[in-house]
mmCIF file of C-alpha atoms in Angstrom:
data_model
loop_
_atom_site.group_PDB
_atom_site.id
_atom_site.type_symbol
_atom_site.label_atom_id
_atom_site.label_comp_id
_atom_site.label_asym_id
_atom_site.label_seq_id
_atom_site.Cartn_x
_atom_site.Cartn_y
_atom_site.Cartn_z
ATOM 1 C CA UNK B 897 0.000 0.000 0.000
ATOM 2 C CA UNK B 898 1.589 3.299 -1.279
ATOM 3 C CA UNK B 899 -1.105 5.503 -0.125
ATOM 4 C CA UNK B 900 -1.174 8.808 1.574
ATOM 5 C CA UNK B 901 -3.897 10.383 2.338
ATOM 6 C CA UNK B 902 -4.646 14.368 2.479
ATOM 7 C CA UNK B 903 -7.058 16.117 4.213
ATOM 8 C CA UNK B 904 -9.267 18.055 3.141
ATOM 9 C CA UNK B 905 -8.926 18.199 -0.366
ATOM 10 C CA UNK B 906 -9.932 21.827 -1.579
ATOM 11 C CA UNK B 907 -10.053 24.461 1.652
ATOM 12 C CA UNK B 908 -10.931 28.213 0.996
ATOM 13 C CA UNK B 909 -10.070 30.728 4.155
ATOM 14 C CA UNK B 910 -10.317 33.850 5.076
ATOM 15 C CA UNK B 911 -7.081 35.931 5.703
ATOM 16 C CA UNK B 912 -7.704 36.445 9.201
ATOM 17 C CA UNK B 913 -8.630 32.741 9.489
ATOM 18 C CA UNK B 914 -6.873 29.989 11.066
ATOM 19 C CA UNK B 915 -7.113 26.261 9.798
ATOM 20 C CA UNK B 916 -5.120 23.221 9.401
ATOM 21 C CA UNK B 917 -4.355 20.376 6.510
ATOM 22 C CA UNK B 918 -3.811 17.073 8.003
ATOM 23 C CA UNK B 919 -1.474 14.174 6.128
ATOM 24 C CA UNK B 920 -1.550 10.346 7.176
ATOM 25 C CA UNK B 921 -0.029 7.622 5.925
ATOM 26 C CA UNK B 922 0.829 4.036 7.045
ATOM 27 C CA UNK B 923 3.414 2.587 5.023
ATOM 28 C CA UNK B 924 5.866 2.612 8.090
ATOM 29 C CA UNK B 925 7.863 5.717 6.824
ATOM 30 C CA UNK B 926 10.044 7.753 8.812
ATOM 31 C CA UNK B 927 9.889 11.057 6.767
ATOM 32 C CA UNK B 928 7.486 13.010 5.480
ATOM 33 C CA UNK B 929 7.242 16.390 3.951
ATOM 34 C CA UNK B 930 5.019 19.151 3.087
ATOM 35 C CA UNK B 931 5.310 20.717 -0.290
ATOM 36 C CA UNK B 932 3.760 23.984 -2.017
ATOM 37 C CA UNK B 933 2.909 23.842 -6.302
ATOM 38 C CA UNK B 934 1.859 26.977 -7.833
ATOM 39 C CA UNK B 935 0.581 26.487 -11.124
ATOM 40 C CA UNK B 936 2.612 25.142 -13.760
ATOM 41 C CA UNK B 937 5.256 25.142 -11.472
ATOM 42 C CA UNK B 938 7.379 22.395 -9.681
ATOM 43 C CA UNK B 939 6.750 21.242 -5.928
ATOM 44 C CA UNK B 940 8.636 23.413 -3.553
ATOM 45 C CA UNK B 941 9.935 21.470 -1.169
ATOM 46 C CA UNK B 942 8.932 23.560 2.841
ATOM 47 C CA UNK B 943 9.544 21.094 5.596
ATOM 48 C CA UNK B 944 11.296 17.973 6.265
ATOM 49 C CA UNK B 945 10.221 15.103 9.163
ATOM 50 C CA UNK B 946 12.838 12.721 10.144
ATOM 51 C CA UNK B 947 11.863 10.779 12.943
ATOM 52 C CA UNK B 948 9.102 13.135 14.094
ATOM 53 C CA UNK B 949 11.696 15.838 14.016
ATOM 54 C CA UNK B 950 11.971 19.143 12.195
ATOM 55 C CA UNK B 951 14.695 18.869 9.852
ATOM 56 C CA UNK B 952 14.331 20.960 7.464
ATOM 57 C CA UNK B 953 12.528 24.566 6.959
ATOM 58 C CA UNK B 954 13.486 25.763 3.914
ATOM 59 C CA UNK B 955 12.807 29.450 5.442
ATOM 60 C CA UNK B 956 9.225 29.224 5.337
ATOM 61 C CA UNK B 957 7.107 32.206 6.900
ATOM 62 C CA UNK B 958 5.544 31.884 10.326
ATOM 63 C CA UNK B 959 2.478 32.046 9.426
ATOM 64 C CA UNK B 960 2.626 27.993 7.997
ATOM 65 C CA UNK B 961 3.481 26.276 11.382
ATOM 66 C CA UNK B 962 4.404 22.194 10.867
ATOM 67 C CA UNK B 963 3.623 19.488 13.590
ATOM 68 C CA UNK B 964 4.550 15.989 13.613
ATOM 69 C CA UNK B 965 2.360 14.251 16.337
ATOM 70 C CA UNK B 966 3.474 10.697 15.374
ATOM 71 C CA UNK B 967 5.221 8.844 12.686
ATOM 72 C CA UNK B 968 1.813 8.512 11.264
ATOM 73 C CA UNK B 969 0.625 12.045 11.380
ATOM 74 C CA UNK B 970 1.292 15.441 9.469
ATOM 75 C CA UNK B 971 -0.208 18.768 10.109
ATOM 76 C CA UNK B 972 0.885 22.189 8.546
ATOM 77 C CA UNK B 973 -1.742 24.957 10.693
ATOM 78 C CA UNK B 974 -2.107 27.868 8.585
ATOM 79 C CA UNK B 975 -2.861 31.367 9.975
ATOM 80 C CA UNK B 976 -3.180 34.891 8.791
ATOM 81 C CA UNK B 977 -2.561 33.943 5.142
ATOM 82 C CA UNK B 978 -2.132 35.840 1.846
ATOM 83 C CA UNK B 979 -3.860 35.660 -1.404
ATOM 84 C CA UNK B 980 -0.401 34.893 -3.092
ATOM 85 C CA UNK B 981 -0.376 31.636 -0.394
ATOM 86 C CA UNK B 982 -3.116 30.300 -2.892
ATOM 87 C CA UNK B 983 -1.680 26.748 -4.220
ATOM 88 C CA UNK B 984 -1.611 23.000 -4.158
ATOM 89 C CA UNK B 985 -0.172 22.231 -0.766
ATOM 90 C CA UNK B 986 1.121 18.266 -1.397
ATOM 91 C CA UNK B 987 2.155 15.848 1.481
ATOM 92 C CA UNK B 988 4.866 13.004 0.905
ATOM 93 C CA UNK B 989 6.627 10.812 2.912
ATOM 94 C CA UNK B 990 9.664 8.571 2.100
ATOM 95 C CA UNK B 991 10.908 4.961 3.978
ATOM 96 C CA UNK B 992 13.935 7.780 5.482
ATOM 97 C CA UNK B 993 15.780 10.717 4.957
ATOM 98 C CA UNK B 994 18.211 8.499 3.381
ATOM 99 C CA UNK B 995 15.759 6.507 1.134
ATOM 100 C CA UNK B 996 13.885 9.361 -0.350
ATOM 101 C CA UNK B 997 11.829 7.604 -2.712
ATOM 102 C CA UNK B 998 8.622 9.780 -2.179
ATOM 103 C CA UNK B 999 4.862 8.913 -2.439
ATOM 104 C CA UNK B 1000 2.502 11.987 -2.396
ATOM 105 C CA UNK B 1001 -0.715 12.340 -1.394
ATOM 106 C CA UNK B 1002 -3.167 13.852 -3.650
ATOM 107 C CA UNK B 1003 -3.010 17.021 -1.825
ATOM 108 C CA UNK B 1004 -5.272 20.261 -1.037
ATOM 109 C CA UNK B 1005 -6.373 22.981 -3.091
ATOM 110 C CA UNK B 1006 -5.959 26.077 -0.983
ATOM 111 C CA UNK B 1007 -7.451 29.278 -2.011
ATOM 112 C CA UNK B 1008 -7.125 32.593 0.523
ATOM 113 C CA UNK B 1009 -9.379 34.968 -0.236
ATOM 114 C CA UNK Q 896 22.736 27.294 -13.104
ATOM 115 C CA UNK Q 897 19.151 25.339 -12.567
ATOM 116 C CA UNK Q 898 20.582 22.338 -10.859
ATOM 117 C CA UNK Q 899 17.800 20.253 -12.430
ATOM 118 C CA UNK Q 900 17.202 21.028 -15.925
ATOM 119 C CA UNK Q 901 14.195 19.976 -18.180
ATOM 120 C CA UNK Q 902 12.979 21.298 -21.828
ATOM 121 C CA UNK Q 903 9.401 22.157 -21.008
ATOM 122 C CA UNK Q 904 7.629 20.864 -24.041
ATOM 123 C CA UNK Q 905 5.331 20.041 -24.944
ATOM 124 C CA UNK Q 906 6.735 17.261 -26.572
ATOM 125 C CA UNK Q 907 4.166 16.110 -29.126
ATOM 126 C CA UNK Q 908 4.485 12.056 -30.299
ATOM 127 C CA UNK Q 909 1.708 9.951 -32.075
ATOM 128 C CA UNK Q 910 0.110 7.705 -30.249
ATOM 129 C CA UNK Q 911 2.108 4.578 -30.251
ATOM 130 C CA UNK Q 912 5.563 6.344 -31.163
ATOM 131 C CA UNK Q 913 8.380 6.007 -28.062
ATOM 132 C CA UNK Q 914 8.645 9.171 -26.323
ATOM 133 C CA UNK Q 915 11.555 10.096 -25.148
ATOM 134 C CA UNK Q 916 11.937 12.700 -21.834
ATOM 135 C CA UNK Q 917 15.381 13.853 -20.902
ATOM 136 C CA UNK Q 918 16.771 15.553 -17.586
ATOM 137 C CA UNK Q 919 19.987 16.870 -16.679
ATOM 138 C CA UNK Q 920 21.354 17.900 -13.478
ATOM 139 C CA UNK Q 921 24.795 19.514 -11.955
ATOM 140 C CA UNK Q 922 25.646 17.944 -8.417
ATOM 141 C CA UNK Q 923 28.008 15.227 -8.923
ATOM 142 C CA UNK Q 924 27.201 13.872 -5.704
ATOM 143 C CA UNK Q 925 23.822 13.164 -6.967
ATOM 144 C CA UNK Q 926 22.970 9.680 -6.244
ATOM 145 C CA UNK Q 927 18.867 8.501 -6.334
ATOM 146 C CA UNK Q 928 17.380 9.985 -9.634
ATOM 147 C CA UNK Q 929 13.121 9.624 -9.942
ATOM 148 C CA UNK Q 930 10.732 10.235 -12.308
ATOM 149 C CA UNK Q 931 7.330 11.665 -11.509
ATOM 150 C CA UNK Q 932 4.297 11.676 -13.393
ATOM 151 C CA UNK Q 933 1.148 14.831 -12.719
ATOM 152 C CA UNK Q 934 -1.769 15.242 -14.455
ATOM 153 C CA UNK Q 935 -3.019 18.405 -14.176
ATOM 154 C CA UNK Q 936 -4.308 19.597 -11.412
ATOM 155 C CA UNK Q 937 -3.335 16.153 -9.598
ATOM 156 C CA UNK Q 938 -0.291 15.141 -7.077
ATOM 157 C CA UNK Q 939 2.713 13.858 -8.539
ATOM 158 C CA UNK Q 940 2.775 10.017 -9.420
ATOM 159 C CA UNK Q 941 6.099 8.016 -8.865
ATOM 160 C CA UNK Q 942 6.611 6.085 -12.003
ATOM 161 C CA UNK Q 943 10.643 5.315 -12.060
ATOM 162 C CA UNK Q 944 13.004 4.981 -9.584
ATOM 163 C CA UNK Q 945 17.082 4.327 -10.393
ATOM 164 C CA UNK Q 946 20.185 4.499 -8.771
ATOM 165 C CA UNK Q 947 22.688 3.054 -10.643
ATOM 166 C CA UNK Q 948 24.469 3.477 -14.739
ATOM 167 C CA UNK Q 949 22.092 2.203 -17.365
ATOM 168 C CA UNK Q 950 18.921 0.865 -18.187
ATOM 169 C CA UNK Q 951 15.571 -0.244 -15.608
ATOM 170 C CA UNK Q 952 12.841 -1.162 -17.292
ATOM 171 C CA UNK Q 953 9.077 -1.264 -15.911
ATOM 172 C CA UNK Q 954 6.479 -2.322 -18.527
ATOM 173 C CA UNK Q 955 6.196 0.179 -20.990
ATOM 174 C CA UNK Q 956 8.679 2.789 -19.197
ATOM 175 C CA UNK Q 957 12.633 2.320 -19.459
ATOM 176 C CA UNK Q 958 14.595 4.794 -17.346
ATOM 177 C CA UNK Q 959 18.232 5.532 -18.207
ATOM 178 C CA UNK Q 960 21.144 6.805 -16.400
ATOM 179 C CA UNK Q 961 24.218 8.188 -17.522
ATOM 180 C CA UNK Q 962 26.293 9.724 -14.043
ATOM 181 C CA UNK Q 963 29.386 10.880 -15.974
ATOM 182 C CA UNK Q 964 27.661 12.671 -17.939
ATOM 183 C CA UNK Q 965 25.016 14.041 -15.946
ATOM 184 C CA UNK Q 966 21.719 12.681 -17.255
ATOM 185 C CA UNK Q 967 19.134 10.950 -16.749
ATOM 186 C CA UNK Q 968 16.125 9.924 -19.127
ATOM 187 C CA UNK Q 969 12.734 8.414 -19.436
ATOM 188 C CA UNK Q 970 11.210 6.487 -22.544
ATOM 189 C CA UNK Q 971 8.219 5.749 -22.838
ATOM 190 C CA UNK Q 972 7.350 3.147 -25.535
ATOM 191 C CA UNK Q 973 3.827 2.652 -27.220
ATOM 192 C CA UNK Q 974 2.584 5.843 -26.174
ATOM 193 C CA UNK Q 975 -0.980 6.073 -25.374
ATOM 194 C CA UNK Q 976 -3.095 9.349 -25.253
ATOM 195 C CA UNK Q 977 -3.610 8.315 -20.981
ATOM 196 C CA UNK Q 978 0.364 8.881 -20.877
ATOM 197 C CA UNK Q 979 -0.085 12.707 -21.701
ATOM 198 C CA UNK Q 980 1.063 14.438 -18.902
ATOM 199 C CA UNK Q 981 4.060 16.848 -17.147
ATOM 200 C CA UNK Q 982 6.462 14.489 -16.476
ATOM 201 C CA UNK Q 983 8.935 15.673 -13.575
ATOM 202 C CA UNK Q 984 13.037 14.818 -13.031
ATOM 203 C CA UNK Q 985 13.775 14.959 -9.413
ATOM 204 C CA UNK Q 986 17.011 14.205 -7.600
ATOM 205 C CA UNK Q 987 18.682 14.021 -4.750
ATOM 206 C CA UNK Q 988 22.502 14.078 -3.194
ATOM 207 C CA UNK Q 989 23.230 10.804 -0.770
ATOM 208 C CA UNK Q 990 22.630 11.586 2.795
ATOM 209 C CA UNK Q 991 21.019 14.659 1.884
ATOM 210 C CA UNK Q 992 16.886 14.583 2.426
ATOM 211 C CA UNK Q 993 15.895 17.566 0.109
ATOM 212 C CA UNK Q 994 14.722 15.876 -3.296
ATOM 213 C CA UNK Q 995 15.325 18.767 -6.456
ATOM 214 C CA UNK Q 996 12.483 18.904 -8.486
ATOM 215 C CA UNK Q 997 13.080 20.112 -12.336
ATOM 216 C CA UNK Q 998 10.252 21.892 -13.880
ATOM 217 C CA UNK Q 999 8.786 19.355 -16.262
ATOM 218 C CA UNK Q 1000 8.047 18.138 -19.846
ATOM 219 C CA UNK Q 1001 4.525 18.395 -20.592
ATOM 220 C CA UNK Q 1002 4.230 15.560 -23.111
ATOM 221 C CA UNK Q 1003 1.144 15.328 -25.354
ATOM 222 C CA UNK Q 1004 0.237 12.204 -27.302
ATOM 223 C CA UNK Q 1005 -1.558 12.639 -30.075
ATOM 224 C CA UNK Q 1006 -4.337 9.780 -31.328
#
């Protein structure tokens, strides 16, 4: 099973709203990451789980805040967003940050308005 | 210098024809190469996976590696209208978790 699963799959919010996207998967992985795809654009890679731990934040702003509450679990918690925030917002996870064979989700549609 | 580097297309082949993606990328150090497929407006599909010089073959997919000279490529034989798509290069440096994504071939096959 090389499933990940996104939740939910199209969210529209407010700019002075606060909300969350949730990622699961159970394929035993011990990374997982949170990406951002504008239009006609690669993924941009934003953080990196190893082991539950941050390790890596490619500089993202504040305002997307990542949480690993088990090896199972993603969450990115967005607050006070932008219009230009507006994207696909893709979850992966790999067997380990040295195996980085990634399976994504089939992510959320985010639109701030 | 775009460390992953893809011609953007589209690349237009008849339905049936082998199409043939390339990728080229500038670490050295590079070591696990993958090859993505995304439909528009859906997540990106894992399709290929290689590590090593040469040829791996899945079905109707054969990717190929070249590490001295710093490419990597993707045919696709019997191409079927289903297979048009962007078709994304990423790679990454051993021991290193961030994954480089080039910025796709959109590949069209034409019935």
């Amino acid at each position: 099973d090389t499933e990940v699963t996104q939740t939910p799959k199209h969210l529209v919010m407010g700019m002075t709203n606060k909300k969350s996207l949730k990622c699961e998967q159970h394929m035993g992985h011990r990374a997982m990451y949170w990406y951002k795809q504008k239009a006609k654009k690669p993924p941009e890679l934003m953080f990196v789980y190893s082991y539950e731990k941050l390790s890596i934040n490619e500089s993202v702003p504040s305002r997307f805040s990542p949480e690993c509450p088990n090896s199972s679990l993603l969450n990115l918690h967005l607050h006070a967003l932008q219009p230009e925030d507006s994207a696909l917002y893709l979850c992966a996870s790999s067997q380990d940050r040295v195996n980085t064979e990634a399976f994504f989700g089939q992510g959320t549609r985010l639109t701030v308005v | 210098q775009k460390e992953v580097e893809q011609n953007s297309g589209p690349l237009s082949v008849p339905e049936g024809a082998i199409a043939s993606l390339n990728c080229t990328y500038s670490d050295r150090g590079s070591q696990s190469f993958f090859w993505y497929r995304q439909y528009s407006g859906k997540s990106p599909e894992l399709i290929m996976s290689i590590y090593s010089n040469g040829d791996k073959e899945d079905g109707r997919f054969t990717a190929q590696l070249n590490k001295a000279s710093q490419y990597v490529s993707l045919l696709i034989r019997d191409s079927q209208p289903s297979d048009s798509a962007t078709y994304l290069c990423a790679v990454n440096v051993y021991g290193y978790q961030k994954v480089t994504f080039g910025t796709g071939t959109k590949l069209q096959v034409i019935p």
